[in-house]
Structures are given as structure tokens and as C-alpha cells.
PDB file of C-alpha atoms in Angstrom:
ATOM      1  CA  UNK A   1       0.000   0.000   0.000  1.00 70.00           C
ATOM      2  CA  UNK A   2       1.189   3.476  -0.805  1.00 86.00           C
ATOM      3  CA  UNK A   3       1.330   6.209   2.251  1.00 90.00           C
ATOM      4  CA  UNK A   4       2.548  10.133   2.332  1.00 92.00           C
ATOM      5  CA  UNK A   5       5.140  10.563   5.528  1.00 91.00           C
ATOM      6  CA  UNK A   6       4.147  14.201   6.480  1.00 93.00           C
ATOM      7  CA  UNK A   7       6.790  16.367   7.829  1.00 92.00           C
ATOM      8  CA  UNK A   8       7.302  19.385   9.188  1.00 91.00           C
ATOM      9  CA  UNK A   9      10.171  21.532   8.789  1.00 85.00           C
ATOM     10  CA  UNK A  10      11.795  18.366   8.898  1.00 82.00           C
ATOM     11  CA  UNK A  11       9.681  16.527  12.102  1.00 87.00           C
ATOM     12  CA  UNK A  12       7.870  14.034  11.081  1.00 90.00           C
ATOM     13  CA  UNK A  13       3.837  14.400  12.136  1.00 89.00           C
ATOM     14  CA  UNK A  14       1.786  12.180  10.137  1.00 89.00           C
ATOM     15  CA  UNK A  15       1.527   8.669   7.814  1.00 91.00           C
ATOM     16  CA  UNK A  16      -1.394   8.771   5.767  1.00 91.00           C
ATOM     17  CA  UNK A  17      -2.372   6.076   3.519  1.00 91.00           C
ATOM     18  CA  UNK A  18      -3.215   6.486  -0.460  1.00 90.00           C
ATOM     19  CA  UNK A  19      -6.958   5.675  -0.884  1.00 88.00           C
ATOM     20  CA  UNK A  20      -8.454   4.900  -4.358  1.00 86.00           C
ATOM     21  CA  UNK A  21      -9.814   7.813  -5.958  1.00 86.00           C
ATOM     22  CA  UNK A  22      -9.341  11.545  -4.882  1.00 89.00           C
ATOM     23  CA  UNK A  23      -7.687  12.808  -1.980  1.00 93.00           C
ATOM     24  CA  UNK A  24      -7.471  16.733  -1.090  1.00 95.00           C
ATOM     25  CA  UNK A  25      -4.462  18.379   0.843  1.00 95.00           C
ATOM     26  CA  UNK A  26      -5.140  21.278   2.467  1.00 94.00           C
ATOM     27  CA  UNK A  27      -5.646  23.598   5.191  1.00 93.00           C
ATOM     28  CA  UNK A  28      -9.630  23.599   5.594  1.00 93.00           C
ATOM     29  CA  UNK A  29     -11.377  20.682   7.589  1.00 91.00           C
ATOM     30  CA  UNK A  30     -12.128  17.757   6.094  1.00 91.00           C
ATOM     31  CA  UNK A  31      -9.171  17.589   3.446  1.00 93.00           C
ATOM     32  CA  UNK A  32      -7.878  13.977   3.436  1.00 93.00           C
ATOM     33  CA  UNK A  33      -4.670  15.149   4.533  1.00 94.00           C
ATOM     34  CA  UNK A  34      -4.961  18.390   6.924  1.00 94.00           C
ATOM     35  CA  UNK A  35      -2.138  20.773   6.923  1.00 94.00           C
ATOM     36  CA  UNK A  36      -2.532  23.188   9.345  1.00 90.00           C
ATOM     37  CA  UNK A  37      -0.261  26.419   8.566  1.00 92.00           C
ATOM     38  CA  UNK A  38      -1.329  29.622   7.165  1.00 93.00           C
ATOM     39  CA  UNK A  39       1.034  28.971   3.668  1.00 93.00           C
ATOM     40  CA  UNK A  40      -1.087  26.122   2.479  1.00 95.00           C
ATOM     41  CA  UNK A  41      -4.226  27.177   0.758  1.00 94.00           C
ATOM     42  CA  UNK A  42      -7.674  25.216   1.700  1.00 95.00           C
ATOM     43  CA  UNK A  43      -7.722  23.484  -0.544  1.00 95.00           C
ATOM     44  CA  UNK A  44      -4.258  23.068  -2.116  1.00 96.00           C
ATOM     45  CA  UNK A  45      -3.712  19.980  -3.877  1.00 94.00           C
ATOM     46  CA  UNK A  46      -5.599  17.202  -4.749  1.00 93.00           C
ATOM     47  CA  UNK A  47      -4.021  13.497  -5.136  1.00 92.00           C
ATOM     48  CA  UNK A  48      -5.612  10.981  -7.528  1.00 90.00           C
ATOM     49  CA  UNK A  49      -4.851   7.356  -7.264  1.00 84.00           C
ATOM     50  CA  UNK A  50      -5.873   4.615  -9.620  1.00 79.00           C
ATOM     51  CA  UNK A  51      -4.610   1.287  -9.161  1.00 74.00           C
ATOM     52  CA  UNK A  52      -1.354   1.529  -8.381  1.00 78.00           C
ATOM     53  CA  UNK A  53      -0.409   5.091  -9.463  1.00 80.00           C
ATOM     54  CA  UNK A  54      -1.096   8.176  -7.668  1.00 86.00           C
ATOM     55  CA  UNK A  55      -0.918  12.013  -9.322  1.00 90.00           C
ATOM     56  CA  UNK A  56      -1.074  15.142  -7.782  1.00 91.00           C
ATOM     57  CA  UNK A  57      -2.109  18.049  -8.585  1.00 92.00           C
ATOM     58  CA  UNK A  58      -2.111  21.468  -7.809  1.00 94.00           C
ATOM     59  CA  UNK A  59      -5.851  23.218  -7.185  1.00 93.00           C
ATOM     60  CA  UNK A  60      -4.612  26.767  -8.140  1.00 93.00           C
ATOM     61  CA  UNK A  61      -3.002  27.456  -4.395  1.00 94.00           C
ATOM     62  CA  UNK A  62      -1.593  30.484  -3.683  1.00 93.00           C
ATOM     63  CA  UNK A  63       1.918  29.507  -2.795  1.00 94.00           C
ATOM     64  CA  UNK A  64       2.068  26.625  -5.276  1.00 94.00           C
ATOM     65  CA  UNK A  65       2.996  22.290  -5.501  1.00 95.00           C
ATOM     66  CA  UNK A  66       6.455  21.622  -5.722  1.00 95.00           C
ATOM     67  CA  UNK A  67       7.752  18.049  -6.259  1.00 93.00           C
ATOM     68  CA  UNK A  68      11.851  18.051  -5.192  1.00 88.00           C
ATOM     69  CA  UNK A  69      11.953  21.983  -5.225  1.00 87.00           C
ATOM     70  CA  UNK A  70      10.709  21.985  -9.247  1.00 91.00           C
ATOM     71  CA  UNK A  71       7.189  24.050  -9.019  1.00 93.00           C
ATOM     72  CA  UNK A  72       4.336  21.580 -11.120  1.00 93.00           C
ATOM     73  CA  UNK A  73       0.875  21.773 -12.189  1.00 92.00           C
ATOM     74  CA  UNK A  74       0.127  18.206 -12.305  1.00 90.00           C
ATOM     75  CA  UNK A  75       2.929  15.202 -11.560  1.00 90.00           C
ATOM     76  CA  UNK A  76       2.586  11.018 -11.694  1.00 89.00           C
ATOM     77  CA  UNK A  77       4.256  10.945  -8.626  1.00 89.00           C
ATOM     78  CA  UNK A  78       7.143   7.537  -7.904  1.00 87.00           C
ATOM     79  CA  UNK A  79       8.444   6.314  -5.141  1.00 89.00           C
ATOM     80  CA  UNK A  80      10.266   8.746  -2.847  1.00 89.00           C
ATOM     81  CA  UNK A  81       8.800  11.843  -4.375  1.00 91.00           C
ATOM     82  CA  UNK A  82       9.036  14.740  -2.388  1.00 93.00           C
ATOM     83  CA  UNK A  83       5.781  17.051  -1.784  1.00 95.00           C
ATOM     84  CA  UNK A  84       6.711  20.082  -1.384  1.00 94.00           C
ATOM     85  CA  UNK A  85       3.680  22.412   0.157  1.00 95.00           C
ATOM     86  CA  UNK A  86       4.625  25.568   2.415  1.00 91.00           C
ATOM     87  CA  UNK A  87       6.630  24.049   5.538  1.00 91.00           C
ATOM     88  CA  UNK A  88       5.581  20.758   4.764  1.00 93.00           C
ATOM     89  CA  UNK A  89       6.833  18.067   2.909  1.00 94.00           C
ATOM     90  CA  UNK A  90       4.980  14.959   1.870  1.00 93.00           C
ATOM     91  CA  UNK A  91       7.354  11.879   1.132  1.00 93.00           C
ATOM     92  CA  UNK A  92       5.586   9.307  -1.130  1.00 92.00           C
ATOM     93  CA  UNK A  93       6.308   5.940  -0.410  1.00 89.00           C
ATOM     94  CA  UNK A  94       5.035   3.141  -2.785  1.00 83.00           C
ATOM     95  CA  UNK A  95       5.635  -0.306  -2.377  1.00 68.00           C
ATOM     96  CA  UNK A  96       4.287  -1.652  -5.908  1.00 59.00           C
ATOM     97  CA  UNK A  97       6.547  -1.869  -8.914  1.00 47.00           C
ATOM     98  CA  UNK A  98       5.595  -1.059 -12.406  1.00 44.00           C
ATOM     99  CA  UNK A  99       5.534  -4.216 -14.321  1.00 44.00           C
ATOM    100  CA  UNK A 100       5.599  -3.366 -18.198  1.00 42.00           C
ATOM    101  CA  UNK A 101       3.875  -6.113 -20.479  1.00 40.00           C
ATOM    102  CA  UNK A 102       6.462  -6.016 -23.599  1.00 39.00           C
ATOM    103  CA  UNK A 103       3.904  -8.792 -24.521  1.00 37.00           C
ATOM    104  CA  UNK A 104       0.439  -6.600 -24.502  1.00 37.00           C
ATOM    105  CA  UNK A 105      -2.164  -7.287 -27.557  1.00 37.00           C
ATOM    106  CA  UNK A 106      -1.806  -5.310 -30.177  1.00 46.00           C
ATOM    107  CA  UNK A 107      -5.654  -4.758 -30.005  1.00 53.00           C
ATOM    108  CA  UNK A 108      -6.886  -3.350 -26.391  1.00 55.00           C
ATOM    109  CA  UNK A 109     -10.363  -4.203 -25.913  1.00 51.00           C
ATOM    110  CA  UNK A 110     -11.404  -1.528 -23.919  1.00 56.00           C
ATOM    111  CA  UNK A 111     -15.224  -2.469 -23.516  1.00 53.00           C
ATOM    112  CA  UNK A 112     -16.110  -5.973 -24.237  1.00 51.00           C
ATOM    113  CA  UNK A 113     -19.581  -7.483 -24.034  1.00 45.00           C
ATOM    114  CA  UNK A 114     -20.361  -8.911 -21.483  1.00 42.00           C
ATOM    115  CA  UNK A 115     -20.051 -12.251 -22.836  1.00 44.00           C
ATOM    116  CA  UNK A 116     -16.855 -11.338 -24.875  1.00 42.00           C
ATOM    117  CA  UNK A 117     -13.138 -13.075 -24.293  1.00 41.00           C
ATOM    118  CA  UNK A 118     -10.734 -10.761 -23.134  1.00 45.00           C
ATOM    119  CA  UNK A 119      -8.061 -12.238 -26.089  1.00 45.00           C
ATOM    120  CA  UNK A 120      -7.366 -10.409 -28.793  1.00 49.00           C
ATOM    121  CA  UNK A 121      -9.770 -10.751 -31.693  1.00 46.00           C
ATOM    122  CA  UNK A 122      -9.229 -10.899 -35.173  1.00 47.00           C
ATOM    123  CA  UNK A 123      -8.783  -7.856 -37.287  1.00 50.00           C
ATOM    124  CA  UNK A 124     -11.966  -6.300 -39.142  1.00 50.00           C
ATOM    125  CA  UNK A 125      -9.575  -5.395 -42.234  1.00 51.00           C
ATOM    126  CA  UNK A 126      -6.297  -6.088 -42.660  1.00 51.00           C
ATOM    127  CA  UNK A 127      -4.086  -2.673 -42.019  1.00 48.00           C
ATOM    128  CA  UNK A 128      -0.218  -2.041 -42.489  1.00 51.00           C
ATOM    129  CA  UNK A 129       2.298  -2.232 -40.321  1.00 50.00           C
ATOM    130  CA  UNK A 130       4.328   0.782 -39.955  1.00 50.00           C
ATOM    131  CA  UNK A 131       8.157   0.667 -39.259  1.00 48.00           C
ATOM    132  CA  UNK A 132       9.414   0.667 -35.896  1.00 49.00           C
ATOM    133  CA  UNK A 133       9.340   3.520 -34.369  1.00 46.00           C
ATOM    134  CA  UNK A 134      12.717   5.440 -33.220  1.00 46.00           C
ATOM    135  CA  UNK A 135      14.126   5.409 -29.292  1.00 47.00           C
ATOM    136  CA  UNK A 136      12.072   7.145 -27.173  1.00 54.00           C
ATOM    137  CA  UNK A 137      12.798   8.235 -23.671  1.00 62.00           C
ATOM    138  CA  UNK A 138       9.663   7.286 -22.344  1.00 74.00           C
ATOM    139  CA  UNK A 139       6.756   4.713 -22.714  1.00 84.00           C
ATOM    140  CA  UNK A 140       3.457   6.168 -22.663  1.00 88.00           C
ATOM    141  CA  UNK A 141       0.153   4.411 -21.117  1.00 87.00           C
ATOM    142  CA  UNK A 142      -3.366   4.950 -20.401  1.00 87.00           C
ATOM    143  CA  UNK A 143      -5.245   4.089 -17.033  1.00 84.00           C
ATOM    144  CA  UNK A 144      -8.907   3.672 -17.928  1.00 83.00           C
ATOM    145  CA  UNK A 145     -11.395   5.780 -15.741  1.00 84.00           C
ATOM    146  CA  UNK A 146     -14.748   3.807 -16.661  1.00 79.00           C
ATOM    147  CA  UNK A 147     -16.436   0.725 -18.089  1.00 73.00           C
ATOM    148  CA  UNK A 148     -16.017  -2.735 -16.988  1.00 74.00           C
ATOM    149  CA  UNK A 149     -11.901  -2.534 -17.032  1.00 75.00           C
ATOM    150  CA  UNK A 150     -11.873   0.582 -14.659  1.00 75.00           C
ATOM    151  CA  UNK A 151      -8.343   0.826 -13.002  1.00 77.00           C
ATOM    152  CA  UNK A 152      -6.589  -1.436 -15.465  1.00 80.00           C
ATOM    153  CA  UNK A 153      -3.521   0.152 -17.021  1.00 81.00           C
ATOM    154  CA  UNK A 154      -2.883   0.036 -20.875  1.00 84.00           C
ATOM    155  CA  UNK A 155       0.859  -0.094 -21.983  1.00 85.00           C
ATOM    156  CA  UNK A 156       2.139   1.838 -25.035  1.00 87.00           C
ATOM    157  CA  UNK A 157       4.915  -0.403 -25.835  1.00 82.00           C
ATOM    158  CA  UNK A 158       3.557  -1.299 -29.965  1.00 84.00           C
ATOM    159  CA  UNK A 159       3.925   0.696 -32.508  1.00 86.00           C
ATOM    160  CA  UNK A 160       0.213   1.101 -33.181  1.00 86.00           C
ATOM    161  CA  UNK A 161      -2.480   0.319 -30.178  1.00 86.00           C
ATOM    162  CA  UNK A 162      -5.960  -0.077 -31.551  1.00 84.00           C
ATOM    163  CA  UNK A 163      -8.900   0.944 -29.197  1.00 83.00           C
ATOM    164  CA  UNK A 164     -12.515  -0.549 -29.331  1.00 78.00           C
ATOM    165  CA  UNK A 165     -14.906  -2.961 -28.935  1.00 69.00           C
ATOM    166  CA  UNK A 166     -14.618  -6.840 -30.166  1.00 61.00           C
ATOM    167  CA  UNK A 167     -14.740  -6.646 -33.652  1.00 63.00           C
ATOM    168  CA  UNK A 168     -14.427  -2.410 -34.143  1.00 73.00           C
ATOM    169  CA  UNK A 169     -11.913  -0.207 -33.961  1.00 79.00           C
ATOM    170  CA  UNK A 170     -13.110   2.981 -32.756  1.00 85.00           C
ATOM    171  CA  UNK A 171      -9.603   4.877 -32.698  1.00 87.00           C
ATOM    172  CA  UNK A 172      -6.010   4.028 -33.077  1.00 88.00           C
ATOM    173  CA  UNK A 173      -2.807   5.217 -31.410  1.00 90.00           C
ATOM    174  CA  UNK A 174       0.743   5.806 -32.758  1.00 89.00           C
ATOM    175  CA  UNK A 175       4.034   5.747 -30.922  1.00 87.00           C
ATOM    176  CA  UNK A 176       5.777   7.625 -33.735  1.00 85.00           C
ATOM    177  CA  UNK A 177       9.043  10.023 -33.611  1.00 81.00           C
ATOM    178  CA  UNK A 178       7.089  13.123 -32.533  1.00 81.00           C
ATOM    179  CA  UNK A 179       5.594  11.119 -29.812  1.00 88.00           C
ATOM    180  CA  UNK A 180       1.931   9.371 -29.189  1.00 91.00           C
ATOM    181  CA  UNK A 181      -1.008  10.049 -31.735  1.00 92.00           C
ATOM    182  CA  UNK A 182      -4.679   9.694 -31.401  1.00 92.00           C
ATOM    183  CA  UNK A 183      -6.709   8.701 -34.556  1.00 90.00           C
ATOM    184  CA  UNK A 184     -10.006   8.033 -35.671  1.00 89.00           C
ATOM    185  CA  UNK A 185     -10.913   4.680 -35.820  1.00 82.00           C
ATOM    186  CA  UNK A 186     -13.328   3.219 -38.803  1.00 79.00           C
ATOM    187  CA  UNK A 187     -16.630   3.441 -36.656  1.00 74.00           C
ATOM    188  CA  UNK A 188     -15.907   6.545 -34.572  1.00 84.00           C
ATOM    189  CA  UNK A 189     -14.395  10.094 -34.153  1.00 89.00           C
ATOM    190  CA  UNK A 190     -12.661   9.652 -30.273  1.00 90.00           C
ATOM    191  CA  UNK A 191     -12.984  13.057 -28.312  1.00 92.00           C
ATOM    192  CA  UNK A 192      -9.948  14.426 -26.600  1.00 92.00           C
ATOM    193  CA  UNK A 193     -10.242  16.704 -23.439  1.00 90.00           C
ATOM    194  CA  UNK A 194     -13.616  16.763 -23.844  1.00 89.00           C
ATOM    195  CA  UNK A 195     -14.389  17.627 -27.785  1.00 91.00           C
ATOM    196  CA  UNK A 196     -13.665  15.640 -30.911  1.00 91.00           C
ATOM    197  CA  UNK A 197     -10.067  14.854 -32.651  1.00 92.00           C
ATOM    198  CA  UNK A 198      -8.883  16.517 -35.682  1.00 89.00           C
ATOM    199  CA  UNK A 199      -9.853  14.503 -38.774  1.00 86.00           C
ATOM    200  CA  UNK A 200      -5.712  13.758 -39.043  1.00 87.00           C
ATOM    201  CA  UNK A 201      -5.310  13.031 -35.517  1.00 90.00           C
ATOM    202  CA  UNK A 202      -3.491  14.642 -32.181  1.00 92.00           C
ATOM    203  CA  UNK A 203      -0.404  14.638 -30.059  1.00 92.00           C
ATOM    204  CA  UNK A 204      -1.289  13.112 -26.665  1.00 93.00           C
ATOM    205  CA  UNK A 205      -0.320  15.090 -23.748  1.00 91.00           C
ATOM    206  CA  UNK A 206       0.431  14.045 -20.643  1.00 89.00           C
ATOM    207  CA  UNK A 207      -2.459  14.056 -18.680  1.00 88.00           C
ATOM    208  CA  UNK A 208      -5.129  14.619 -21.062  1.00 91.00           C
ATOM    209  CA  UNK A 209      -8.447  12.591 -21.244  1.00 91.00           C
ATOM    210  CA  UNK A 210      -9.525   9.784 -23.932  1.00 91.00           C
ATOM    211  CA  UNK A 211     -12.775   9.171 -24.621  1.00 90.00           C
ATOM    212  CA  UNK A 212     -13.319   6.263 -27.001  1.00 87.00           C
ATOM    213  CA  UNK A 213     -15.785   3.509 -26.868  1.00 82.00           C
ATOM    214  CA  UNK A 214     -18.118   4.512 -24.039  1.00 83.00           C
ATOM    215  CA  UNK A 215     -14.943   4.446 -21.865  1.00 86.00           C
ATOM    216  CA  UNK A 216     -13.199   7.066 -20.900  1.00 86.00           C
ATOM    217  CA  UNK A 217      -9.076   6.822 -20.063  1.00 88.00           C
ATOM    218  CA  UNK A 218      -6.056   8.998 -18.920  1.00 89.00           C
ATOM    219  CA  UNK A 219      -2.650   9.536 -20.799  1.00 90.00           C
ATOM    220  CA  UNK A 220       0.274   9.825 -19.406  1.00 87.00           C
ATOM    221  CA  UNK A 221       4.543   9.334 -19.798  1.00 84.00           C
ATOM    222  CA  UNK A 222       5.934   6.831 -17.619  1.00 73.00           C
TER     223      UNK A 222
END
């Protein structure tokens, strides 16, 4: 199980454990993890955990999130991360390794029937396969925030990923030299951050939200 170790100016006060889901940091009662001092906002910072990997991120506070003295807007935190927050710091501690399947479908059947195998099925139409791609200096993968596979984690590792349901493919992405790119898929236009992809496709971001499927999923750099 993950945990923060709260200190102050260097004393430690608190262990608090890493819940599924949203927790707040912050100065007003009732935040998950209280910080009493007058240079963290109420409501500071907010940490989101799915399976086994937490983010944080900062909820427009007025003396800012640092993670080991570098200022951030949003973080995938790893183990021994340093939350920086006024006179506090917040050490996370995670116990769980990341596992990378080299091995993972080229297919990701993001929201099977019911009834439907979790292999990967057969192709609708045959497609090419591009080149490998060139070294990059890190992986990319998508943590899925809905549908029957909520909390599973998606690997990058292919050169193309295809996204849908047995049988469709409802968008495609490329690992390619410029990064990760989101395409439509034969039987649907996927929405990015809320509104639909270009015709030609997008860079992913870290951070920004899939929606593809019914099922809705989170990108971010390992």
C-alpha cells in the first residue's frame, strides 16, 4: 500500500495512507490530509490514485505544488517523491513496482460485451504495419477511468495500439518520432479533453483525457 510521511520543517507528524480515488491536501477541515499552517491554501492539492499510481495536482493554491523543489501543475508521482507544500513536505512511499507487459495485444479491448473473451480478436480489415518507431525516452500508457476494465492500465509499448470494442476499432494510437497520436478509428471520431479529434489526428499530452468507446481513459509518460 502506498502512504505520504508528512513532515514538518523536517519533524515528522503524520503517515497517511493512499486511498483509491481523490484525496485533497489542504488547510480547511475535512481535506484527506490536513495541513494546518497559514502557507497552504484550503484546498491546495488534490491526489488521484488509480490502481497503483497516484498524481497530484495542484488546485490553483496560492503559494504553489512543488515536487523536489521543481514548481508543477500536475505530476505522476514515484516512489520517494518529495511534496513540497509551504513548511511541509509529503514523502511518497510506494511499495508496488511497475511491471511493463512487452507482450500486450496489439488490439486493447477496452469495452467488451459482457459475454466477450478478453483475447485479442481478429482484425476487421487487414491494415499495415508501420516501421518501428525510433528510441524514445519514455513509454506512454493509459489508465482507464470507466467501463467494466476501470483501473486497469494500458501499456504503449507497440507501434500502433488499436482501441474498441470486439470486432471495431473505434480509434487508433501511434508511438511515432514526434511522440503518441490519437486517430479516428473506422466506426468513430474519439474526443480528446472533452471535444472531438482533428480529422488527421493529435499529439497526446500528458495528462489529457480519452474518450473512445463509451470508456473514458487517462494519458500519461511513464
Amino acid at each position: 500500500m502506498s502512504k505520504l510521511i508528512v513532515k514538518f520543517n523536517n519533524d515528522v507528524v503524520d503517515h497517511v495512507d493512499i486511498k483509491q480515488g481523490d484525496m485533497k491536501i489542504g488547510r480547511k477541515p475535512g481535506c484527506d490530509v490536513f495541513l494546518d499552517n497559514l502557507a497552504v491554501s484550503g484546498e491546495h492539492a488534490n491526489i488521484f490514485t488509480i490502481g497503483e499510481d497516484s498524481f497530484v495536482q495542484d488546485l490553483g493554491s496560492t503559494n504553489g505544488t512543488f515536487i523536489n523543489n521543481k514548481r508543477i501543475t500536475k505530476h505522476h508521482l514515484r516512489n520517494g517523491d518529495q511534496v513540497m507544500i509551504g513548511k511541509h513536505t509529503l514523502t511518497y512511499m510506494s511499495d508496488q513496482a511497475s511491471k511493463p507487459n512487452e507482450d500486450f495485444a496489439k488490439t486493447v479491448i477496452i469495452n467488451p460485451s459482457s459475454h466477450a473473451a478478453t483475447a485479442t480478436p481478429p482484425e476487421p480489415r487487414p491494415i499495415p504495419t508501420p516501421p518501428p518507431p525510433p528510441p524514445m525516452d519514455r513509454n506512454g500508457a493509459l489508465f482507464v477511468l470507466s467501463g467494466p476494465n476501470s483501473g486497469k492500465r494500458i501499456e504503449l509499448t507497440k507501434s500502433v495500439t488499436n482501441l474498441g470494442k470486439t470486432g471495431k476499432r473505434a480509434g487508433t494510437i501511434t508511438r511515432g518520432r514526434e511522440g503518441y497520436t490519437l486517430a479516428p478509428g473506422e466506426d468513430e471520431i474519439p474526443k480528446l479533453n472533452g471535444r472531438s479529434i482533428a480529422p488527421n489526428g493529435e499529439i497526446l499530452k500528458n495528462g489529457d483525457i480519452v474518450e473512445v468507446a463509451g470508456t473514458r481513459l487517462q494519458f500519461y509518460f511513464k
